[in-house]
Short mmCIF file of C-alpha atoms (C1' of nucleotides) in Angstrom, two decimals:
data_model
loop_
_atom_site.label_atom_id
_atom_site.label_comp_id
_atom_site.label_asym_id
_atom_site.label_seq_id
_atom_site.Cartn_x
_atom_site.Cartn_y
_atom_site.Cartn_z
CA UNK X 1 81.16 98.99 137.53
CA UNK X 2 84.23 97.05 137.07
CA UNK X 3 86.39 98.07 140.10
CA UNK X 4 83.51 97.86 142.48
CA UNK X 5 82.55 94.61 141.77
CA UNK X 6 86.11 93.39 141.68
CA UNK X 7 86.72 94.71 144.90
CA UNK X 8 83.70 93.24 146.49
CA UNK X 9 84.71 90.00 145.00
CA UNK X 10 88.05 90.12 146.41
CA UNK X 11 86.55 90.66 150.04
CA UNK X 12 84.63 87.61 149.87
CA UNK X 13 86.95 85.32 151.52
CA UNK X 14 87.61 87.71 154.34
CA UNK X 15 88.84 91.10 155.66
CA UNK X 16 91.28 92.97 153.53
CA UNK X 17 93.07 96.48 153.53
CA UNK X 18 93.37 98.97 150.80
CA UNK X 19 96.90 98.28 149.28
CA UNK X 20 96.37 94.36 149.54
CA UNK X 21 93.26 94.84 147.40
CA UNK X 22 95.36 96.69 144.76
CA UNK X 23 97.96 93.87 144.55
CA UNK X 24 95.50 91.30 144.55
CA UNK X 25 93.20 92.72 141.87
CA UNK X 26 96.31 93.10 139.75
CA UNK X 27 97.37 89.57 140.31
CA UNK X 28 94.28 87.95 139.67
CA UNK X 29 93.82 89.76 136.51
CA UNK X 30 97.22 88.74 135.32
CA UNK X 31 98.68 92.05 135.70
CA UNK X 32 97.41 93.36 132.69
CA UNK X 33 94.67 95.56 134.47
CA UNK X 34 96.79 97.92 136.61
CA UNK X 35 95.01 99.78 139.21
CA UNK X 36 95.95 103.35 140.70
CA UNK X 37 95.98 102.62 144.47
CA UNK X 38 94.27 105.87 145.05
CA UNK X 39 91.00 104.41 143.12
CA UNK X 40 90.94 101.57 145.59
CA UNK X 41 90.52 103.98 148.47
CA UNK X 42 87.96 106.16 146.90
CA UNK X 43 85.99 103.02 145.72
CA UNK X 44 86.10 101.47 149.33
CA UNK X 45 84.63 104.99 150.57
CA UNK X 46 81.71 104.75 148.11
CA UNK X 47 81.36 101.11 148.96
CA UNK X 48 80.94 102.02 152.69
CA UNK X 49 78.76 105.01 151.88
CA UNK X 50 76.44 102.35 150.27
CA UNK X 51 76.70 100.11 153.34
CA UNK X 52 78.15 97.29 151.45
CA UNK X 53 81.59 96.89 153.22
CA UNK X 54 82.50 98.07 156.92
CA UNK X 55 85.68 99.45 157.90
CA UNK X 56 87.31 98.70 161.14
CA UNK X 57 90.47 100.05 162.75
CA UNK X 58 92.71 98.12 164.95
CA UNK X 59 96.29 99.25 165.98
CA UNK X 60 96.49 101.77 163.18
CA UNK X 61 95.53 98.96 160.63
CA UNK X 62 92.37 99.63 158.73
CA UNK X 63 90.55 96.63 157.45
CA UNK X 64 87.45 96.26 155.29
CA UNK X 65 84.87 93.43 155.48
CA UNK X 66 81.83 92.67 153.61
CA UNK X 67 78.52 93.68 155.26
CA UNK X 68 75.39 91.20 154.64
CA UNK X 69 74.32 93.84 152.03
CA UNK X 70 77.63 93.59 150.30
CA UNK X 71 77.17 89.83 150.30
CA UNK X 72 73.95 90.08 148.83
CA UNK X 73 74.81 92.33 146.14
CA UNK X 74 78.00 90.14 145.30
CA UNK X 75 75.69 87.15 145.18
CA UNK X 76 73.74 89.02 142.61
CA UNK X 77 76.33 89.96 140.53
CA UNK X 78 77.67 86.30 140.05
CA UNK X 79 74.25 85.33 139.10
CA UNK X 80 73.79 88.12 136.52
CA UNK X 81 74.61 88.14 133.07
CA UNK X 82 75.78 91.21 131.24
CA UNK X 83 72.77 93.24 129.76
CA UNK X 84 72.58 93.55 126.04
CA UNK X 85 69.57 95.89 126.01
CA UNK X 86 70.19 98.63 125.26
CA UNK X 87 73.16 97.35 123.30
CA UNK X 88 76.31 98.75 124.63
CA UNK X 89 77.86 101.50 122.89
CA UNK X 90 80.95 100.40 121.14
CA UNK X 91 83.41 102.59 119.66
CA UNK X 92 83.92 100.56 116.43
CA UNK X 93 80.16 100.07 116.09
CA UNK X 94 79.82 103.89 116.35
CA UNK X 95 82.47 104.87 114.18
CA UNK X 96 81.24 102.47 111.36
CA UNK X 97 77.67 103.71 111.73
CA UNK X 98 78.67 107.42 111.60
CA UNK X 99 80.76 106.68 108.58
CA UNK X 100 77.94 104.99 106.76
CA UNK X 101 75.73 108.36 107.39
CA UNK X 102 78.73 109.98 105.45
CA UNK X 103 78.44 107.90 102.43
CA UNK X 104 79.36 104.41 101.36
CA UNK X 105 82.67 105.39 100.24
CA UNK X 106 83.56 106.88 103.57
CA UNK X 107 82.39 103.77 105.30
CA UNK X 108 84.53 101.41 103.28
CA UNK X 109 87.39 103.38 103.99
CA UNK X 110 86.75 103.27 107.57
CA UNK X 111 86.13 99.61 107.36
CA UNK X 112 89.35 99.03 105.58
CA UNK X 113 91.53 100.92 107.98
CA UNK X 114 90.03 99.14 110.91
CA UNK X 115 90.55 95.76 109.36
CA UNK X 116 94.16 96.22 108.78
CA UNK X 117 94.58 97.38 112.31
CA UNK X 118 92.75 94.29 113.53
CA UNK X 119 94.83 92.19 111.53
CA UNK X 120 98.24 93.76 112.79
CA UNK X 121 96.82 93.23 116.29
CA UNK X 122 96.03 89.75 115.75
CA UNK X 123 99.53 89.11 114.27
CA UNK X 124 101.10 90.64 117.33
CA UNK X 125 99.09 88.47 119.39
CA UNK X 126 100.36 85.29 117.64
CA UNK X 127 103.89 86.34 117.92
CA UNK X 128 103.46 87.06 121.55
CA UNK X 129 105.98 84.61 123.47
CA UNK X 130 104.30 81.92 125.10
CA UNK X 131 104.16 81.88 129.09
CA UNK X 132 106.94 79.77 130.66
CA UNK X 133 105.41 76.16 130.79
CA UNK X 134 107.11 75.82 134.17
CA UNK X 135 105.09 78.37 136.20
CA UNK X 136 101.33 78.00 135.47
CA UNK X 137 100.23 80.20 138.28
CA UNK X 138 96.86 81.54 138.37
CA UNK X 139 98.34 85.01 137.35
CA UNK X 140 99.81 83.43 134.14
CA UNK X 141 96.50 81.72 133.37
CA UNK X 142 94.69 85.07 133.83
CA UNK X 143 96.97 86.80 131.36
CA UNK X 144 96.64 84.07 128.92
CA UNK X 145 92.87 84.15 129.11
CA UNK X 146 92.91 88.05 128.76
CA UNK X 147 94.80 87.58 125.64
CA UNK X 148 92.83 84.81 124.47
CA UNK X 149 89.66 87.20 124.82
CA UNK X 150 91.43 89.89 122.83
CA UNK X 151 92.22 87.68 119.93
CA UNK X 152 88.71 86.20 119.99
CA UNK X 153 87.00 89.71 120.01
CA UNK X 154 89.46 90.93 117.10
CA UNK X 155 88.36 88.07 115.16
CA UNK X 156 84.67 88.85 115.89
CA UNK X 157 85.37 92.28 114.97
CA UNK X 158 86.79 91.41 111.76
CA UNK X 159 83.79 89.10 110.81
CA UNK X 160 81.72 91.85 111.60
CA UNK X 161 83.34 94.34 109.41
CA UNK X 162 82.86 91.56 106.58
CA UNK X 163 79.18 91.81 107.37
CA UNK X 164 78.97 95.53 107.04
CA UNK X 165 80.75 95.42 103.70
CA UNK X 166 78.46 92.73 102.58
CA UNK X 167 75.17 94.58 103.78
CA UNK X 168 76.47 97.70 102.25
CA UNK X 169 76.98 96.26 99.03
CA UNK X 170 73.52 94.75 99.23
CA UNK X 171 71.87 97.83 99.94
CA UNK X 172 73.99 99.74 96.99
CA UNK X 173 72.50 97.17 94.54
CA UNK X 174 69.15 97.96 95.88
CA UNK X 175 69.29 101.71 95.33
CA UNK X 176 72.12 102.23 92.81
CA UNK V 1 83.70 108.94 124.72
CA UNK V 2 80.82 107.67 122.57
CA UNK V 3 78.47 110.65 122.74
CA UNK V 4 80.90 112.95 122.42
CA UNK V 5 82.59 111.73 119.13
CA UNK V 6 79.15 111.03 118.01
CA UNK V 7 77.79 114.64 118.00
CA UNK V 8 81.19 115.81 116.64
CA UNK V 9 80.56 113.51 113.68
CA UNK V 10 77.07 114.57 113.05
CA UNK V 11 78.13 118.38 112.99
CA UNK V 12 80.47 117.64 110.30
CA UNK V 13 78.14 118.39 107.31
CA UNK V 14 77.14 121.63 108.67
CA UNK V 15 75.40 123.62 111.99
CA UNK V 16 72.97 121.63 113.91
CA UNK V 17 70.83 122.66 116.93
CA UNK V 18 70.48 120.44 119.99
CA UNK V 19 67.25 118.68 119.54
CA UNK V 20 68.31 118.05 115.98
CA UNK V 21 71.33 116.20 117.21
CA UNK V 22 69.29 113.80 119.51
CA UNK V 23 67.03 112.77 116.57
CA UNK V 24 69.77 112.15 114.39
CA UNK V 25 72.00 110.35 116.47
CA UNK V 26 69.21 107.89 117.25
CA UNK V 27 68.22 107.51 113.40
CA UNK V 28 71.87 107.05 112.65
CA UNK V 29 72.33 104.26 115.10
CA UNK V 30 69.13 102.70 113.97
CA UNK V 31 67.12 103.54 117.12
CA UNK V 32 68.81 101.24 119.25
CA UNK V 33 70.96 103.68 121.17
CA UNK V 34 68.47 106.20 122.70
CA UNK V 35 69.80 109.48 123.80
CA UNK V 36 68.32 111.60 126.65
CA UNK V 37 68.02 115.06 125.21
CA UNK V 38 69.53 116.60 128.31
CA UNK V 39 72.68 114.82 127.58
CA UNK V 40 72.87 116.40 124.11
CA UNK V 41 73.06 119.84 125.69
CA UNK V 42 75.70 118.77 128.46
CA UNK V 43 77.78 117.44 125.95
CA UNK V 44 77.41 120.42 123.69
CA UNK V 45 78.30 122.52 126.63
CA UNK V 46 81.59 120.42 127.32
CA UNK V 47 82.32 120.49 123.67
CA UNK V 48 82.22 124.25 123.54
CA UNK V 49 84.14 124.48 126.92
CA UNK V 50 86.97 122.55 125.00
CA UNK V 51 86.68 124.71 122.01
CA UNK V 52 85.63 122.11 119.69
CA UNK V 53 82.40 123.67 118.58
CA UNK V 54 80.97 126.94 118.53
CA UNK V 55 77.24 128.18 119.46
CA UNK V 56 75.86 130.96 117.45
CA UNK V 57 72.27 132.48 118.08
CA UNK V 58 70.10 133.89 115.49
CA UNK V 59 66.46 134.94 116.27
CA UNK V 60 66.30 132.80 119.37
CA UNK V 61 67.60 129.68 117.43
CA UNK V 62 70.89 128.38 118.96
CA UNK V 63 73.06 126.53 116.44
CA UNK V 64 76.46 124.72 116.87
CA UNK V 65 79.09 124.65 114.44
CA UNK V 66 82.48 122.61 114.28
CA UNK V 67 85.53 124.68 114.89
CA UNK V 68 88.90 124.05 113.31
CA UNK V 69 90.06 122.28 116.38
CA UNK V 70 86.84 120.20 116.40
CA UNK V 71 87.32 119.39 112.73
CA UNK V 72 91.05 118.19 113.71
CA UNK V 73 89.67 116.18 116.63
CA UNK V 74 86.97 114.54 114.51
CA UNK V 75 89.69 113.64 111.90
CA UNK V 76 91.95 112.09 114.40
CA UNK V 77 88.95 110.17 115.62
CA UNK V 78 88.15 108.80 112.16
CA UNK V 79 92.09 107.82 111.78
CA UNK V 80 92.23 106.12 115.24
CA UNK V 81 91.66 102.45 116.20
CA UNK V 82 90.31 101.65 119.48
CA UNK V 83 93.34 100.77 122.00
CA UNK V 84 93.71 97.51 123.45
CA UNK V 85 96.60 98.45 125.78
CA UNK V 86 95.36 98.13 128.50
CA UNK V 87 92.78 95.67 127.58
CA UNK V 88 89.45 97.02 128.27
CA UNK V 89 87.76 95.85 131.48
CA UNK V 90 84.96 93.69 130.41
CA UNK V 91 82.39 92.51 132.80
CA UNK V 92 82.46 88.90 131.44
CA UNK V 93 86.23 88.64 131.65
CA UNK V 94 86.33 90.13 135.26
CA UNK V 95 83.52 87.67 136.40
CA UNK V 96 85.47 84.68 135.16
CA UNK V 97 88.72 85.83 136.31
CA UNK V 98 87.42 86.45 139.75
CA UNK V 99 85.61 83.19 139.80
CA UNK V 100 88.88 81.33 138.88
CA UNK V 101 90.44 83.00 142.03
CA UNK V 102 87.67 81.18 144.00
CA UNK V 103 88.23 77.84 142.75
CA UNK V 104 87.81 75.71 139.52
CA UNK V 105 84.42 74.57 140.68
CA UNK V 106 83.04 78.15 141.11
CA UNK V 107 84.68 79.06 137.76
CA UNK V 108 82.84 76.29 135.97
CA UNK V 109 79.52 77.28 137.31
CA UNK V 110 79.99 80.89 136.25
CA UNK V 111 81.24 79.59 132.80
CA UNK V 112 78.09 77.50 132.52
CA UNK V 113 75.75 80.13 133.53
CA UNK V 114 77.11 82.60 131.13
CA UNK V 115 77.21 80.23 128.24
CA UNK V 116 73.48 79.33 128.75
CA UNK V 117 72.62 83.08 128.73
CA UNK V 118 74.46 83.69 125.86
CA UNK V 119 72.80 80.67 124.05
CA UNK V 120 69.49 82.16 124.84
CA UNK V 121 70.56 85.40 123.50
CA UNK V 122 71.58 83.82 120.15
CA UNK V 123 68.38 82.25 119.93
CA UNK V 124 66.36 85.20 120.54
CA UNK V 125 68.30 86.94 117.75
CA UNK V 126 67.84 84.29 115.52
CA UNK V 127 64.12 84.41 115.88
CA UNK V 128 63.97 88.22 115.58
CA UNK V 129 61.68 89.31 112.80
CA UNK V 130 63.60 90.29 109.37
CA UNK V 131 63.43 93.92 108.53
CA UNK V 132 60.65 94.94 105.91
CA UNK V 133 62.30 94.44 102.67
CA UNK V 134 60.67 97.20 101.05
CA UNK V 135 62.25 99.86 103.31
CA UNK V 136 65.91 99.54 103.53
CA UNK V 137 66.48 102.91 104.81
CA UNK V 138 70.05 103.94 106.55
CA UNK V 139 68.20 103.48 109.90
CA UNK V 140 67.26 99.83 109.22
CA UNK V 141 70.46 98.95 107.91
CA UNK V 142 72.14 100.58 111.21
CA UNK V 143 69.84 98.26 113.44
CA UNK V 144 70.52 95.46 111.42
CA UNK V 145 74.36 95.91 111.84
CA UNK V 146 74.15 96.52 115.64
CA UNK V 147 72.15 93.24 115.72
CA UNK V 148 74.82 91.62 113.64
CA UNK V 149 77.47 92.95 116.05
CA UNK V 150 75.72 91.47 119.02
CA UNK V 151 75.31 88.06 117.47
CA UNK V 152 78.85 87.85 116.47
CA UNK V 153 79.97 89.31 119.88
CA UNK V 154 78.03 86.49 121.63
CA UNK V 155 79.49 83.87 119.54
CA UNK V 156 82.94 85.18 120.34
CA UNK V 157 82.09 85.12 123.98
CA UNK V 158 80.92 81.54 123.74
CA UNK V 159 84.20 80.34 122.08
CA UNK V 160 86.15 82.34 124.84
CA UNK V 161 84.32 80.43 127.56
CA UNK V 162 84.99 77.30 125.88
CA UNK V 163 88.73 78.31 125.78
CA UNK V 164 88.55 79.20 129.49
CA UNK V 165 87.12 75.78 130.45
CA UNK V 166 89.92 73.95 128.29
CA UNK V 167 92.76 76.11 130.10
CA UNK V 168 91.27 75.29 133.38
CA UNK V 169 91.04 71.63 132.65
CA UNK V 170 94.76 71.79 131.55
CA UNK V 171 96.01 73.53 134.66
CA UNK V 172 93.99 71.13 136.57
CA UNK V 173 95.84 68.13 135.11
CA UNK V 174 99.42 69.79 135.62
CA UNK V 175 98.59 70.35 139.50
CA UNK V 176 95.89 67.87 140.67
"C1'" DA U 1 121.46 108.29 154.92
"C1'" DC U 2 118.63 107.17 151.42
"C1'" DG U 3 115.86 105.01 148.00
"C1'" DG U 4 111.99 101.77 147.20
"C1'" DG U 5 108.19 99.32 148.32
"C1'" DC U 6 104.35 99.67 151.62
"C1'" DA U 7 100.15 102.00 152.96
"C1'" DT U 8 96.64 105.60 153.52
"C1'" DG U 9 94.51 108.98 151.60
"C1'" DT U 10 92.37 113.72 149.35
"C1'" DA U 11 91.41 117.11 145.76
"C1'" DA U 12 90.16 117.62 141.39
"C1'" DC U 13 88.30 116.41 136.95
"C1'" DT U 14 85.80 113.74 133.24
"C1'" DG U 15 82.13 111.83 130.60
"C1'" DG U 16 77.73 109.53 131.12
"C1'" DT U 17 73.09 109.68 132.85
"C1'" DT U 18 68.75 111.06 134.69
"C1'" DA U 19 65.10 113.94 136.51
"C1'" DC U 20 63.19 117.83 136.33
"C1'" DA U 21 61.45 122.69 134.73
"C1'" DT U 22 60.05 125.65 131.22
"C1'" DG U 23 57.96 127.27 127.23
"C1'" DA U 24 56.65 127.09 122.09
"C1'" DT U 25 54.13 124.90 118.34
"C1'" DT U 26 51.01 121.83 116.21
"C1'" DC U 27 46.86 119.34 115.71
"C1'" DA U 28 43.08 116.65 116.80
"C1'" DT C 1 41.05 122.71 125.20
"C1'" DG C 2 44.27 119.74 125.96
"C1'" DA C 3 47.77 116.13 124.60
"C1'" DA C 4 52.01 115.42 122.12
"C1'" DT C 5 56.15 116.74 119.86
"C1'" DC C 6 59.69 120.22 119.47
"C1'" DA C 7 63.21 122.71 121.90
"C1'" DT C 8 66.29 124.35 125.41
"C1'" DG C 9 68.19 123.76 129.48
"C1'" DT C 10 70.05 122.97 134.64
"C1'" DA C 11 71.14 120.32 138.95
"C1'" DA C 12 72.60 116.60 140.80
"C1'" DC C 13 74.91 112.21 141.01
"C1'" DC C 14 77.71 108.38 139.47
"C1'" DA C 15 82.06 105.66 138.73
"C1'" DG C 16 86.62 106.02 136.76
"C1'" DT C 17 90.77 108.23 136.89
"C1'" DT C 18 94.87 110.68 138.00
"C1'" DA C 19 98.08 113.61 140.51
"C1'" DC C 20 99.61 114.48 144.63
"C1'" DA C 21 100.80 114.51 149.69
"C1'" DT C 22 102.23 111.96 153.85
"C1'" DG C 23 104.59 108.83 156.40
"C1'" DC C 24 106.35 104.22 157.78
"C1'" DC C 25 109.71 100.62 157.39
"C1'" DC C 26 113.50 97.90 155.83
"C1'" DG C 27 117.73 96.94 153.33
"C1'" DT C 28 121.87 98.66 151.16
#
DNA sequence: ACGGGCATGTAACTGGTTACATGATTCA
DNA sequence: TGAATCATGTAACCAGTTACATGCCCGT
C-alpha cells in the first residue's frame, strides 16, 4: 500500500497529472525510491475505481483530484500507526526461524553470514560521501533520512541476531 | 516471497503434503504467523509450475518433493542476504517523508504520534507474560524471537524518529 | 533530422490473501 | 448424531511491477 498512499498524499495540495506524480514521488523520497511511470497510471486507475480520486480532462491534459472519500482515506492514513499484529513477515526473521528448525548448527551459520553482511552494509554507509552542505534541499534531506533508516535498521538487526544467538545458547544448555 | 521460500524450506528434509506444511509453518514460526491453508495449495501449485517441487500421488495421498532446481533455489536463498538497494519501501518512512513535504509542523505532528504509538507498543511487550520456563519447545523459542524482533525494531524506529527531528531542526536553522 | 525528455497509457504477470466448497475421519 | 479437525482444492481479487507502444515537443 505504499504507492497508493503516496500518490494520495501528493494529490492533497491540489490537482496533479500522472507524470508529475512520478517526478514528485521520486523527489520527495530523495530519488532512492524510483517509480516506473506505468505504475502511476495503473495506481491512479485503481484509485479512481475506488472513488478516491477524480479525473478531469481539459485541452488534452488529464488531471487528477482528491475526492471527499479520498481526503477521508488520506486523513485516516495520517492518523494510523503501522500494525504489528500479526507481526510482519520479514525475510531475515523467516530465514533464522527456518534455520533453527534445521538445527542449532545451521542456525548459527545463517546468523553469522547475515551478521557479516550487515556489518559490510554499515561500513559502506559510513563511507558514503556526505551530501553537499551547500544544498540542503528537501530531496537531500529525504535521501539522508532514508540512509539513516537503513543504518538504524541494520543495527537493530545486528542486535536481534545477537539475541538469537544468546537464546539459542540458553536452550542448548537446557537440553544438551 | 515469504511463504514461497518458507514452504521450500520445510520441504527440504523430505516429502510433505499440503496440510502438514501449514501446521509446520505455523509451528516453526511460533504460531504468530498464521497461514490460510488455501494459500499453501496455491503456493504449491506455483512452485510446481516453476519446477521447484514435484507432486506424487499414492493411495489418494498427495505428496510434494523438492526437485533438483528447488534444492538449488533453496540453497541460494540460504546464502542470500536481504537486498537494501533499492531501499525497501516502509510505511513509517513514507509517512514521515510525505509529511516533511507538507511542512515541518506537519512532520513533527506525525513524528510525535508515531513515537507515542511505538512507546505504547514497547510497554505492552515488556508487560507480556514470560513463556512458561518448563516448556522451552522450538515453537516457544520462535515466538520469543519474533517478539524480540518487534521490540528491537520498535526501538530502532524510535531512534530514527529522533534523528528525523534533529535533522529537521538543523535544516530549519539553515533556512529559517 | 534526430535524440531525449515529457506524457499517457495497456497487457501481462507475480505473489499474497481470502472466501468458499467438499469430503473424510475422529470422538464425545 | 453432530461438531471439530484433517485434508484438498478453486475462484476471485489485490497491489506491485515491468515491458512495451505511442506520440508530442524542444533543442542541437
